[in-house]
C-alpha positions as protocol buffer text, in pm:
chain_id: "A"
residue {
  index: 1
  type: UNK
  ca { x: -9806 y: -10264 z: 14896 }
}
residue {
  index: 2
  type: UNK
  ca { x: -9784 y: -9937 z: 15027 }
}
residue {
  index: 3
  type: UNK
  ca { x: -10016 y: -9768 z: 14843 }
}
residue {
  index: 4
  type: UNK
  ca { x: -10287 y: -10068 z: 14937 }
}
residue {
  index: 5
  type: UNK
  ca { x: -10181 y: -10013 z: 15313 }
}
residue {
  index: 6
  type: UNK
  ca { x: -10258 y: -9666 z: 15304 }
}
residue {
  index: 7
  type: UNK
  ca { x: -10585 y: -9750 z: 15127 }
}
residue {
  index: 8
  type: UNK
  ca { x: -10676 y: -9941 z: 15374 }
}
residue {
  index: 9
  type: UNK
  ca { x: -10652 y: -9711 z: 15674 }
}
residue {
  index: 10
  type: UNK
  ca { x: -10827 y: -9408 z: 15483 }
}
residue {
  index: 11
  type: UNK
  ca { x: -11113 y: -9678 z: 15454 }
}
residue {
  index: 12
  type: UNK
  ca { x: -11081 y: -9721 z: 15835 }
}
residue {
  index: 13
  type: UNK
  ca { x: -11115 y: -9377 z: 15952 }
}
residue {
  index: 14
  type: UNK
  ca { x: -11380 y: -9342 z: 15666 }
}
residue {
  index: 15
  type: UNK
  ca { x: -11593 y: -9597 z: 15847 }
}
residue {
  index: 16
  type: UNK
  ca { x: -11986 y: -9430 z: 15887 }
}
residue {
  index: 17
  type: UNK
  ca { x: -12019 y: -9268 z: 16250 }
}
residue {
  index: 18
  type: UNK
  ca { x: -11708 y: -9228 z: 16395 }
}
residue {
  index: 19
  type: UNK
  ca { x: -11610 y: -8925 z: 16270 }
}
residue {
  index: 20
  type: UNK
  ca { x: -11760 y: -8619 z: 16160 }
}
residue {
  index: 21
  type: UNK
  ca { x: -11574 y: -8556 z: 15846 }
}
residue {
  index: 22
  type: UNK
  ca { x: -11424 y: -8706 z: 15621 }
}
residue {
  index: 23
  type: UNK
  ca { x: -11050 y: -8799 z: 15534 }
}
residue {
  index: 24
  type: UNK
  ca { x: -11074 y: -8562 z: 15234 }
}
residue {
  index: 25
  type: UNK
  ca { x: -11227 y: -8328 z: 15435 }
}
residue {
  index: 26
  type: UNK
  ca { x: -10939 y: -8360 z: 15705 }
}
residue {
  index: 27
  type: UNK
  ca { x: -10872 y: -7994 z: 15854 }
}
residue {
  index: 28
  type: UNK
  ca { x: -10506 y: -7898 z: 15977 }
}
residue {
  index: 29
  type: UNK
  ca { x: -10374 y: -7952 z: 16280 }
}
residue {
  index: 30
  type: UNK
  ca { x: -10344 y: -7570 z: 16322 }
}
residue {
  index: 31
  type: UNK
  ca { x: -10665 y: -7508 z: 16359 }
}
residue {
  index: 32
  type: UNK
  ca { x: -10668 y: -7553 z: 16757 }
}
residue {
  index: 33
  type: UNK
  ca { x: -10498 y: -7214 z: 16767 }
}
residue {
  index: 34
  type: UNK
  ca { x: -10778 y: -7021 z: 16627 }
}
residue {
  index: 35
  type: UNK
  ca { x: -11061 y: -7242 z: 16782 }
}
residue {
  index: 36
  type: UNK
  ca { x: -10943 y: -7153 z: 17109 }
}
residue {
  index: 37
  type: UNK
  ca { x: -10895 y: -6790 z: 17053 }
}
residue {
  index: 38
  type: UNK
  ca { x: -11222 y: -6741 z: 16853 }
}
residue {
  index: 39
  type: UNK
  ca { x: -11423 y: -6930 z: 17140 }
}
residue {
  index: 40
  type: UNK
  ca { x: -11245 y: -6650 z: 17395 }
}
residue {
  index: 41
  type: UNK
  ca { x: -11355 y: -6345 z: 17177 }
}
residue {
  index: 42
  type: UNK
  ca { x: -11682 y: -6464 z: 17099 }
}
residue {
  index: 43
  type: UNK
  ca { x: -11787 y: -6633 z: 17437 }
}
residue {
  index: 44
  type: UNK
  ca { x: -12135 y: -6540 z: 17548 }
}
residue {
  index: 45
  type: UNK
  ca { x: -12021 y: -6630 z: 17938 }
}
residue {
  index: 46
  type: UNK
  ca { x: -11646 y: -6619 z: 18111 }
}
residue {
  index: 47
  type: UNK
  ca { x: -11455 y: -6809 z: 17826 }
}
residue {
  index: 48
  type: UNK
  ca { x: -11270 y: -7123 z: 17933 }
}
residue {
  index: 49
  type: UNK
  ca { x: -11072 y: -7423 z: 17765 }
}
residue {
  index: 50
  type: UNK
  ca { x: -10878 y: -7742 z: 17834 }
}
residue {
  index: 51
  type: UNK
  ca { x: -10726 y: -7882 z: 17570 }
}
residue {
  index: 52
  type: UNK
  ca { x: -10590 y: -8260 z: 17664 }
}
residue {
  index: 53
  type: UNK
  ca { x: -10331 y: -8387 z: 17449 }
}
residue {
  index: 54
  type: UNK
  ca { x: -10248 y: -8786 z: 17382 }
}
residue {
  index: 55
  type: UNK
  ca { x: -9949 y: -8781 z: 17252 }
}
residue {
  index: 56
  type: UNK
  ca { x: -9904 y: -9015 z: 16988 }
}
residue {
  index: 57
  type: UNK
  ca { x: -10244 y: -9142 z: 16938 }
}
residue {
  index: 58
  type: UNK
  ca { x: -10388 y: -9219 z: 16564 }
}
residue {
  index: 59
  type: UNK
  ca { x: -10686 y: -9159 z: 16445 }
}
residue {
  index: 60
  type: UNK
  ca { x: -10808 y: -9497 z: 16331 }
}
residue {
  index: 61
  type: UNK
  ca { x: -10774 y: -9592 z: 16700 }
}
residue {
  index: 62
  type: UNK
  ca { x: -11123 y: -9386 z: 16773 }
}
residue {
  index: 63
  type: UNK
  ca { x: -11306 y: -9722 z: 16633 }
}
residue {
  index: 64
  type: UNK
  ca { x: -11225 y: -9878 z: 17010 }
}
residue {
  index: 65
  type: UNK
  ca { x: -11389 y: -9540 z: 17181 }
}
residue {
  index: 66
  type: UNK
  ca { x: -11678 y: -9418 z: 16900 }
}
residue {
  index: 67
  type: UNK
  ca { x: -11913 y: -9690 z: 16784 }
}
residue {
  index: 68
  type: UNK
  ca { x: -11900 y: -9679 z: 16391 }
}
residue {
  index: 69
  type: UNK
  ca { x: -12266 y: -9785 z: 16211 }
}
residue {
  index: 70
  type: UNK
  ca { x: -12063 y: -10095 z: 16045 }
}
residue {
  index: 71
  type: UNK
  ca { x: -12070 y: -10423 z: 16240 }
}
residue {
  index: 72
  type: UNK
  ca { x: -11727 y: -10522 z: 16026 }
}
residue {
  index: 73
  type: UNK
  ca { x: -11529 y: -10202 z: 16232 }
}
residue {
  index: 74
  type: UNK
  ca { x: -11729 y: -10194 z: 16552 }
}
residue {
  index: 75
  type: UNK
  ca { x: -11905 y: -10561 z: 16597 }
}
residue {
  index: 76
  type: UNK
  ca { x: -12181 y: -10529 z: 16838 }
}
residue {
  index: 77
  type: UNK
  ca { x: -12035 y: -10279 z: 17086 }
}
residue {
  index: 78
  type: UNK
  ca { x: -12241 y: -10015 z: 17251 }
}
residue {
  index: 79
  type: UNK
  ca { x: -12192 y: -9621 z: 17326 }
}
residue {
  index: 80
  type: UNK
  ca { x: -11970 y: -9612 z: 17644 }
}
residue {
  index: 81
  type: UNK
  ca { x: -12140 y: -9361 z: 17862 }
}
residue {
  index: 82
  type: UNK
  ca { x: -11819 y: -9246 z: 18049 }
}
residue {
  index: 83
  type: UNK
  ca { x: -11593 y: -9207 z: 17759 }
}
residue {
  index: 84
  type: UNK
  ca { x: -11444 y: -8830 z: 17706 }
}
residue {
  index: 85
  type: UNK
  ca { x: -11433 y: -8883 z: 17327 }
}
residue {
  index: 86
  type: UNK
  ca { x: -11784 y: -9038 z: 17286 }
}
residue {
  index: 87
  type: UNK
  ca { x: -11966 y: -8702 z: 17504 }
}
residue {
  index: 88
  type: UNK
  ca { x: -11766 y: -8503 z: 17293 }
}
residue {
  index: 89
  type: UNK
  ca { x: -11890 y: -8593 z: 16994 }
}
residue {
  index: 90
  type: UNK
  ca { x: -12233 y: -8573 z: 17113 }
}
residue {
  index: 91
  type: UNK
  ca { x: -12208 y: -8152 z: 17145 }
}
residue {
  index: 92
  type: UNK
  ca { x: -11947 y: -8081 z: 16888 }
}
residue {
  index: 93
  type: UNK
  ca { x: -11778 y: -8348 z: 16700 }
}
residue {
  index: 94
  type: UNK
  ca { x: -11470 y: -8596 z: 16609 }
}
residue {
  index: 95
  type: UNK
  ca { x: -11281 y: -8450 z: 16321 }
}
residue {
  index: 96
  type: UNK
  ca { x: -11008 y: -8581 z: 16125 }
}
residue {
  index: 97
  type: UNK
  ca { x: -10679 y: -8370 z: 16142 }
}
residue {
  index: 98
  type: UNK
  ca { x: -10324 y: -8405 z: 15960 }
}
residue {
  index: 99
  type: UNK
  ca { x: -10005 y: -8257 z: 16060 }
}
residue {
  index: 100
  type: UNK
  ca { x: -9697 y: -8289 z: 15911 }
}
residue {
  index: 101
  type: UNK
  ca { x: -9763 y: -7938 z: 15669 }
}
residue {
  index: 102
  type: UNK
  ca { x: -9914 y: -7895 z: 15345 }
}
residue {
  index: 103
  type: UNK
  ca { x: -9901 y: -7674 z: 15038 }
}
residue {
  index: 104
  type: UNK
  ca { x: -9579 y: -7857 z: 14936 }
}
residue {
  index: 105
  type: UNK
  ca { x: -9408 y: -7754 z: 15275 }
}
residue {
  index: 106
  type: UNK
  ca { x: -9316 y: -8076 z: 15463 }
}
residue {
  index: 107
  type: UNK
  ca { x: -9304 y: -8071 z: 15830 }
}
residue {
  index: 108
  type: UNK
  ca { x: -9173 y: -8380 z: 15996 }
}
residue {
  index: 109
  type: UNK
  ca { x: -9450 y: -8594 z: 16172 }
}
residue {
  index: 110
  type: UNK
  ca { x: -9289 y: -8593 z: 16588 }
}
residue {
  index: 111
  type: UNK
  ca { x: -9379 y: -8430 z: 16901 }
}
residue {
  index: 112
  type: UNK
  ca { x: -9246 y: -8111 z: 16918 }
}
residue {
  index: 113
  type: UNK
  ca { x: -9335 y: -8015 z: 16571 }
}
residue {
  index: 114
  type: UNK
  ca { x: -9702 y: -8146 z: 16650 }
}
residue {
  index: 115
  type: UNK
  ca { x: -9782 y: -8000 z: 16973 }
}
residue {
  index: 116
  type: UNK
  ca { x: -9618 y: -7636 z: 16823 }
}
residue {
  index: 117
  type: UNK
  ca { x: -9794 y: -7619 z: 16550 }
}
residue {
  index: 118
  type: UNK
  ca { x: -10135 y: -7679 z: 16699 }
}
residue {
  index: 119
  type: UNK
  ca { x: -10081 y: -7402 z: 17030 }
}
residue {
  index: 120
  type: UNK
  ca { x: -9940 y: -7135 z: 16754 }
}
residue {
  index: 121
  type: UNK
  ca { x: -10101 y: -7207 z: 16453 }
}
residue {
  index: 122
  type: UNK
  ca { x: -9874 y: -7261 z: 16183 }
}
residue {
  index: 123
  type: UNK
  ca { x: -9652 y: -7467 z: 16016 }
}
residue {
  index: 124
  type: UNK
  ca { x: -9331 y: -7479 z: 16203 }
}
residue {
  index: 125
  type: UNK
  ca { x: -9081 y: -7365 z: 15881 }
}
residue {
  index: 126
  type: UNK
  ca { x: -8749 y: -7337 z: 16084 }
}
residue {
  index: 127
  type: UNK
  ca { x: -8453 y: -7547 z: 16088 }
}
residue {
  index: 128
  type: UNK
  ca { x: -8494 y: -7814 z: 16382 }
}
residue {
  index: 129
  type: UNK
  ca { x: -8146 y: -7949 z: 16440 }
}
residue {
  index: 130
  type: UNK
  ca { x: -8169 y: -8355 z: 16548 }
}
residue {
  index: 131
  type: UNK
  ca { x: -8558 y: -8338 z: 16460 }
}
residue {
  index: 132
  type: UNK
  ca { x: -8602 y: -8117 z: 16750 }
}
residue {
  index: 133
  type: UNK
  ca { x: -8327 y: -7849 z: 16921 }
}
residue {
  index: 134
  type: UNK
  ca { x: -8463 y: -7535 z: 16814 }
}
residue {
  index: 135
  type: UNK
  ca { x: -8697 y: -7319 z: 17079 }
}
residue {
  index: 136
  type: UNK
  ca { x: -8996 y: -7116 z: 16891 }
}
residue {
  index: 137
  type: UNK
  ca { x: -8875 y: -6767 z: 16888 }
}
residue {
  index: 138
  type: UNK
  ca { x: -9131 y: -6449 z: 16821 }
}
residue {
  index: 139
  type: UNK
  ca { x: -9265 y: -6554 z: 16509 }
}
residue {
  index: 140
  type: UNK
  ca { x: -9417 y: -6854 z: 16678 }
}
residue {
  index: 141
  type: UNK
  ca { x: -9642 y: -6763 z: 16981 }
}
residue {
  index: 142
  type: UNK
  ca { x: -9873 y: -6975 z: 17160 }
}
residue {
  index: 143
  type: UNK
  ca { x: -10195 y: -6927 z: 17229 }
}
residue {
  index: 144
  type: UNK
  ca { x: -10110 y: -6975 z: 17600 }
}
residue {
  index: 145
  type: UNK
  ca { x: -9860 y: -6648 z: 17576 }
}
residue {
  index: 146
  type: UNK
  ca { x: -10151 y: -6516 z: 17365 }
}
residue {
  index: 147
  type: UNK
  ca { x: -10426 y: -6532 z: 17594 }
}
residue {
  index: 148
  type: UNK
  ca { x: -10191 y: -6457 z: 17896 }
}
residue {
  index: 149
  type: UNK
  ca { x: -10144 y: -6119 z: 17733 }
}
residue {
  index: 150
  type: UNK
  ca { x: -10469 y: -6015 z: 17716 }
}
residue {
  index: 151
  type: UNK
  ca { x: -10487 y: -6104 z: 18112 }
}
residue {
  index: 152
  type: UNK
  ca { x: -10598 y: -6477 z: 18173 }
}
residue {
  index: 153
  type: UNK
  ca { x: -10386 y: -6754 z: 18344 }
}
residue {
  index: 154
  type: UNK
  ca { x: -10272 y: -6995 z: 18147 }
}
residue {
  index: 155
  type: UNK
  ca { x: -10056 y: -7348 z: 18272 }
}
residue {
  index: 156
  type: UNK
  ca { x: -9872 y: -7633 z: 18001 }
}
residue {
  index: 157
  type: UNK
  ca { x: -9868 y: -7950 z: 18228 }
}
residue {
  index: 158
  type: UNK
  ca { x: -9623 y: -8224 z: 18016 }
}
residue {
  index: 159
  type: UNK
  ca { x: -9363 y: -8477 z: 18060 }
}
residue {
  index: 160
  type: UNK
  ca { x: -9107 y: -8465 z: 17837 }
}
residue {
  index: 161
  type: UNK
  ca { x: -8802 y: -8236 z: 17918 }
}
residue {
  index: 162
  type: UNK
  ca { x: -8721 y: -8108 z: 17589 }
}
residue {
  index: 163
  type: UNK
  ca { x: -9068 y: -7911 z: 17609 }
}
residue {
  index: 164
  type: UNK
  ca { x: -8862 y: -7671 z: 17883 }
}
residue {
  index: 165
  type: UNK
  ca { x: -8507 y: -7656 z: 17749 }
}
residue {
  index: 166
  type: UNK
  ca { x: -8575 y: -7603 z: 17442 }
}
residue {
  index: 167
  type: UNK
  ca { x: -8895 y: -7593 z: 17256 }
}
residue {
  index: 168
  type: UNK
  ca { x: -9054 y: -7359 z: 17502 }
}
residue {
  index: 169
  type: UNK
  ca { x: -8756 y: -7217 z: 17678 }
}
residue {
  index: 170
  type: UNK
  ca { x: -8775 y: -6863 z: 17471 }
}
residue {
  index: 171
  type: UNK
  ca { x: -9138 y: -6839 z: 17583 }
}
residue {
  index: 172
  type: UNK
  ca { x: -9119 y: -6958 z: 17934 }
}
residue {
  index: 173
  type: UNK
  ca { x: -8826 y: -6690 z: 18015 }
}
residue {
  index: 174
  type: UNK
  ca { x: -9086 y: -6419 z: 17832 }
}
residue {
  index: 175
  type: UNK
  ca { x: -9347 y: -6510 z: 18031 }
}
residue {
  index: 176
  type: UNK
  ca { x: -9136 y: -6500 z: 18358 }
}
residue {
  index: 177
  type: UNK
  ca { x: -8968 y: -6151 z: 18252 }
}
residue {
  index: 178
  type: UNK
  ca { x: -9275 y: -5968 z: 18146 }
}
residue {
  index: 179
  type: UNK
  ca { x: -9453 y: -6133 z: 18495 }
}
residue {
  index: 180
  type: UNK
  ca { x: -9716 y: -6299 z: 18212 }
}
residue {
  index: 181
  type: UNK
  ca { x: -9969 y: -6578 z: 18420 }
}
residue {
  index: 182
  type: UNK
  ca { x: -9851 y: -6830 z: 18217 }
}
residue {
  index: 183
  type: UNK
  ca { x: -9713 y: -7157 z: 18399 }
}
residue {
  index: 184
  type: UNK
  ca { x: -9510 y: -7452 z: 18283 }
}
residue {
  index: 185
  type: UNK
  ca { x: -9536 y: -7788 z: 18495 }
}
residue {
  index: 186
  type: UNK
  ca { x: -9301 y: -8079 z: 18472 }
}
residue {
  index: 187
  type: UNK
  ca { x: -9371 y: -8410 z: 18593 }
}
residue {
  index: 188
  type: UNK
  ca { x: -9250 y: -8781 z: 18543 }
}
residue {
  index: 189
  type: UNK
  ca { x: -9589 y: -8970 z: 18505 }
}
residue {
  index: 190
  type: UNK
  ca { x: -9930 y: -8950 z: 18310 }
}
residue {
  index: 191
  type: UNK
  ca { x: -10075 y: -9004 z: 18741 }
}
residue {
  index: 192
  type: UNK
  ca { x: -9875 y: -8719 z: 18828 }
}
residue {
  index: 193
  type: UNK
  ca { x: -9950 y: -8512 z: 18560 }
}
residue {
  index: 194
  type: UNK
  ca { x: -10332 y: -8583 z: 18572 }
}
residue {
  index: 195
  type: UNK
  ca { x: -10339 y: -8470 z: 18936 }
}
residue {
  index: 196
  type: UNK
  ca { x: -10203 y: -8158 z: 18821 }
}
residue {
  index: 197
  type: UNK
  ca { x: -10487 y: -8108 z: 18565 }
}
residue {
  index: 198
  type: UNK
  ca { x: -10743 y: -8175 z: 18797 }
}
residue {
  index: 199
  type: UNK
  ca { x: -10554 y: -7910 z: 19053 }
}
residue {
  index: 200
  type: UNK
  ca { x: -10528 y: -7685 z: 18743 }
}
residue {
  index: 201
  type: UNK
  ca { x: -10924 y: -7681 z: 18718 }
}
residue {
  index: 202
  type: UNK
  ca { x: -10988 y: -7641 z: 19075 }
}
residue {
  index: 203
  type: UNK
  ca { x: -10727 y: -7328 z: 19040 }
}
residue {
  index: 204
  type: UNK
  ca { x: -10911 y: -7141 z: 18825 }
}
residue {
  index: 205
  type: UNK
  ca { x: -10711 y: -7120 z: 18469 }
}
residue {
  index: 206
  type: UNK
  ca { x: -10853 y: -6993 z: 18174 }
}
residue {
  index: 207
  type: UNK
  ca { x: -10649 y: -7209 z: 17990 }
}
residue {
  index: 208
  type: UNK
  ca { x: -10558 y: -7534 z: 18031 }
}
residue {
  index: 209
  type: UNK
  ca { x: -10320 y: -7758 z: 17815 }
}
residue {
  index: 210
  type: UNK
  ca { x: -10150 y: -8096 z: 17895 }
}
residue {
  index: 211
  type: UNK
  ca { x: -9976 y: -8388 z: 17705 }
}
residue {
  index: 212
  type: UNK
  ca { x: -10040 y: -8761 z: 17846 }
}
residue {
  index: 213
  type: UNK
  ca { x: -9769 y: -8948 z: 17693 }
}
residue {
  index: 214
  type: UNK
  ca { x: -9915 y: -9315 z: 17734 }
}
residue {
  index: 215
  type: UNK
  ca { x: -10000 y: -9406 z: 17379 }
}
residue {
  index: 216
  type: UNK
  ca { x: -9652 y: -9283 z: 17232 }
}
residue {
  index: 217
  type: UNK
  ca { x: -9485 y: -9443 z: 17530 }
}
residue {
  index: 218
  type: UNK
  ca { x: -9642 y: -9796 z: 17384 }
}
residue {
  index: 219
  type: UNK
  ca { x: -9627 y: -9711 z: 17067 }
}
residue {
  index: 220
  type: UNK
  ca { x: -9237 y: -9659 z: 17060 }
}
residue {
  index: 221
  type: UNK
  ca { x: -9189 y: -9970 z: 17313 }
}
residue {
  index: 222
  type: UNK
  ca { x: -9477 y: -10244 z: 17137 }
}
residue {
  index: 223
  type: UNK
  ca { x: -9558 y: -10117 z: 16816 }
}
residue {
  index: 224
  type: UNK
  ca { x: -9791 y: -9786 z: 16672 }
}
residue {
  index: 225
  type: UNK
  ca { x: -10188 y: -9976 z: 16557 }
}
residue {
  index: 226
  type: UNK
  ca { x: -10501 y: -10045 z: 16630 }
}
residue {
  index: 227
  type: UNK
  ca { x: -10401 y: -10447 z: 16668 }
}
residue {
  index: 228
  type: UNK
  ca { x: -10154 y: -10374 z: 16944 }
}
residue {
  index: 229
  type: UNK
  ca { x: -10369 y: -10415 z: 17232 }
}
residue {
  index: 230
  type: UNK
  ca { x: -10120 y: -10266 z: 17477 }
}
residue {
  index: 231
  type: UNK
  ca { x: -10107 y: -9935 z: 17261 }
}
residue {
  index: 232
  type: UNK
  ca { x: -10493 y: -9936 z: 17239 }
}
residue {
  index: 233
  type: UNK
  ca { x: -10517 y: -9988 z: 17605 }
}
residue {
  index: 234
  type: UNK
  ca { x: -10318 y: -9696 z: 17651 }
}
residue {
  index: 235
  type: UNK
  ca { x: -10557 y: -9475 z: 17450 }
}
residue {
  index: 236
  type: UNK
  ca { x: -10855 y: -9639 z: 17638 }
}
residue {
  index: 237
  type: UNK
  ca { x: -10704 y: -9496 z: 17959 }
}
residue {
  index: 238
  type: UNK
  ca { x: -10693 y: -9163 z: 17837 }
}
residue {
  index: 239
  type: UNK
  ca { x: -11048 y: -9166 z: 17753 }
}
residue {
  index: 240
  type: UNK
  ca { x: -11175 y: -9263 z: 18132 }
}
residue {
  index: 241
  type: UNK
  ca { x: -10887 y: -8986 z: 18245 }
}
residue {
  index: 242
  type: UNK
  ca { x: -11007 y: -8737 z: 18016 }
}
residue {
  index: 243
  type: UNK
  ca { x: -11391 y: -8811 z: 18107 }
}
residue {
  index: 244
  type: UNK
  ca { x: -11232 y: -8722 z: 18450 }
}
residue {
  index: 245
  type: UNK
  ca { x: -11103 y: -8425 z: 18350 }
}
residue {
  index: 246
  type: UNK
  ca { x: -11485 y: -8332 z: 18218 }
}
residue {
  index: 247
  type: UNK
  ca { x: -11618 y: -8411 z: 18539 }
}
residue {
  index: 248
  type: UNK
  ca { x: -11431 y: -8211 z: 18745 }
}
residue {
  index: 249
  type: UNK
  ca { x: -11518 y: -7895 z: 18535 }
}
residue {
  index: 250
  type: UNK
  ca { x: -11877 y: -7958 z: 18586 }
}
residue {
  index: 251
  type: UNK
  ca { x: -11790 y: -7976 z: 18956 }
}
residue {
  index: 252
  type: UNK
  ca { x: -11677 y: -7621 z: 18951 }
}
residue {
  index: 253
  type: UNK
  ca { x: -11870 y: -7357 z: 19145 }
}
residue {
  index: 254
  type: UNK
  ca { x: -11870 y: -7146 z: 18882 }
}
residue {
  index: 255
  type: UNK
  ca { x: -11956 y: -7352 z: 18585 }
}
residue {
  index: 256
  type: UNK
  ca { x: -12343 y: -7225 z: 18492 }
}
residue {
  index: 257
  type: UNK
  ca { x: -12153 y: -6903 z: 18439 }
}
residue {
  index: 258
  type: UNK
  ca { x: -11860 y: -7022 z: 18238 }
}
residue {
  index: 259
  type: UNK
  ca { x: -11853 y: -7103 z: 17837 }
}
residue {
  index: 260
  type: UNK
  ca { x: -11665 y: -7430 z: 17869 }
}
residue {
  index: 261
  type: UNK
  ca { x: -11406 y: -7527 z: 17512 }
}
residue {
  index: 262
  type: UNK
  ca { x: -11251 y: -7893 z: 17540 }
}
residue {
  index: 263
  type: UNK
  ca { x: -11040 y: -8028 z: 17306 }
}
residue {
  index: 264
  type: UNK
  ca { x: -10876 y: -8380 z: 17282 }
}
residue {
  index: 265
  type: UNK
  ca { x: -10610 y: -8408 z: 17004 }
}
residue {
  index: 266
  type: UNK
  ca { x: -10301 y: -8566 z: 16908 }
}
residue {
  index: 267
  type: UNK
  ca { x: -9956 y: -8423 z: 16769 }
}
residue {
  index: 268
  type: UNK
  ca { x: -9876 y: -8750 z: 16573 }
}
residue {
  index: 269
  type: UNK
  ca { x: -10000 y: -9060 z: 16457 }
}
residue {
  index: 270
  type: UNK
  ca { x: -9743 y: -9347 z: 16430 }
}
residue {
  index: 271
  type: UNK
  ca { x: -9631 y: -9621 z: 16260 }
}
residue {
  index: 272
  type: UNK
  ca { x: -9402 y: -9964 z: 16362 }
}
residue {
  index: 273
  type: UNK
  ca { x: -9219 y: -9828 z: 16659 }
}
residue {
  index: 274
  type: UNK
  ca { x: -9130 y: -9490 z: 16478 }
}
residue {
  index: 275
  type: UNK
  ca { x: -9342 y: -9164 z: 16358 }
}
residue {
  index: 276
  type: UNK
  ca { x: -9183 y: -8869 z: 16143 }
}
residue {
  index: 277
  type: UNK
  ca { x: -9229 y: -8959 z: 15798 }
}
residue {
  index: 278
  type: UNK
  ca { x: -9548 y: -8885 z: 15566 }
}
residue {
  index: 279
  type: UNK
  ca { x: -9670 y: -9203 z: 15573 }
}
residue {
  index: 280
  type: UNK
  ca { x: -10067 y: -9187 z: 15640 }
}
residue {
  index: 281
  type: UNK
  ca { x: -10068 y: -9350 z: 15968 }
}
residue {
  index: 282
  type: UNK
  ca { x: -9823 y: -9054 z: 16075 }
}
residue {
  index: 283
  type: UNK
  ca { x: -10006 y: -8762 z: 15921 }
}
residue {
  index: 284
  type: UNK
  ca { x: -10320 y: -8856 z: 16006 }
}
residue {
  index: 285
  type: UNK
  ca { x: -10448 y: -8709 z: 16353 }
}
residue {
  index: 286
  type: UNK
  ca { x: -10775 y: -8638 z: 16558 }
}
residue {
  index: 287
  type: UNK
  ca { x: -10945 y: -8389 z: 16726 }
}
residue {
  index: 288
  type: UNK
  ca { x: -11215 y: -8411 z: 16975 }
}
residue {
  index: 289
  type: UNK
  ca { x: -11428 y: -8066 z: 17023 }
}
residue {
  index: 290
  type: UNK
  ca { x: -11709 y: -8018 z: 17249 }
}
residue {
  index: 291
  type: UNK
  ca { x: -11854 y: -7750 z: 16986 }
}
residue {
  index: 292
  type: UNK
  ca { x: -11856 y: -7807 z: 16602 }
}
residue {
  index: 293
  type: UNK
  ca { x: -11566 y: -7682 z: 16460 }
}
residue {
  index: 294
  type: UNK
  ca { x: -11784 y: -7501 z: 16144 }
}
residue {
  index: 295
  type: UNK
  ca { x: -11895 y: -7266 z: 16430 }
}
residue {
  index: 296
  type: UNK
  ca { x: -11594 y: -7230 z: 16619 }
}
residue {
  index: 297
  type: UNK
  ca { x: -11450 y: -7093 z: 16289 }
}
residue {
  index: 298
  type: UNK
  ca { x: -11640 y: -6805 z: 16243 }
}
């Protein structure tokens, strides 16, 4: 049963023209670190980057944004002109990720995990008492202390509370001690939070990263899939936001002579009400790039 369910969704996110790899050609969910930092040493213009994080959100989910070339995924649906996901994929791409480690190293599928390992990298191999009440310490930097090293202002815009007493507590108090322009925002809403981003655009970072918690919110409250129309419609949303988000960069004053990176990813996928395990509809994630990944490697 369970090896015919996770059949099933591999065939799903294997569907022709959503994504731009396939599942067996998934990359890790570490990658984002070394996008972002190869796109700031190799800009041609003043580098920039927002990456916009949906928390919770799988990847077979895309099939309601991305119209896939079979009717039996997609029906007759059209190419929705103000979606974030479907201009992405038009200049870069939609890739399949996975978190949750690899190489026999087993990293359990949740947020903070997620969210770490994509900002520094790597696999988070440390003890996380309760799933979660450890704070990353000097072996784990992110690329927002990274890049606010080398002199550019960086903000983390989120919801959750745990991001600021404890996963990121070690690095927020480095930042503040070594005067680093590196910000942390808390808020209690995705509206809240989304005001912020735009704010954060109009105030020239260099770096931009924030986690809309809609999908998970629906996920843990109706049910993690692609049949749970309240969890989809939650994903939908962050789409139009995230086109938003675009928008407003092009607005900028300064764009012609900025080298724009956005990235749209998840930390998890889910399953039931619950994520964590290796299941395939946990460890399978998604990330939207406005440049192809095979260059922003090099």
């Amino acid at each position: 049963m369970f090896l015919n369910k996770a059949k099933k969704y591999i065939n799903t996110v294997n569907a022709k023209g959503i994504f731009s790899n396939t599942y067996e050609e998934k990359y890790p969910q570490t990658i984002v670190n070394q996008l972002v930092l190869n796109h700031f040493k190799n800009a041609e213009k003043t580098p920039k980057c927002i990456f916009i994080g949906w928390d919770g959100c799988r990847a077979d989910a895309m099939k309601y944004l991305i119209k896939s070339e079979s009717k039996k995924v997609s029906g007759d649906n059209i190419d929705f002109n103000y979606s974030a996901v479907n201009l992405l994929k038009k200049t870069g791409g939609v890739y399949i990720t996975y978190v949750g480690g690899d190489n026999g190293f087993k990293q359990e599928t949740s947020t903070a995990q997620g969210w770490s390992s994509a900002l520094c990298g790597k696999w988070m191999k440390k003890e996380w008492k309760n799933g979660i009440e450890w704070s990353l310490d000097e072996d784990y930097e992110t690329v927002m202390q990274t890049l606010a090293k080398q002199g550019c202002k960086t903000s983390f815009s989120c919801i959750w509370p745990v991001h600021f007493n404890r996963t990121y507590k070690n690095e927020i108090e480095y930042a503040q001690t070594h005067n680093l322009d590196e910000t942390y925002f808390k808020f209690e809403t995705d509206t809240e939070l989304h005001e912020n981003m735009l704010n954060r655009i109009m105030s020239d970072d260099d770096f931009i990263f924030g986690i809309y918690e809609n999908p998970d919110n629906n996920g843990h409250k109706t049910g993690f899939g692609d049949d749970n129309y309240r969890y989809v419609s939650g994903i939908c949303n962050l789409d139009t936001l995230s086109y938003d988000l675009m928008k407003a960069i092009e607005k900028r004053e300064s764009y012609e002579n900025e080298d724009w990176l956005i990235i749209i990813g998840s930390d998890h996928g889910g399953h039931l009400t619950m994520h964590g395990t290796q299941c395939v509809e946990d460890t399978t994630t998604f990330l939207a790039v406005s440049k192809p990944i095979e260059e922003l490697k090099i």
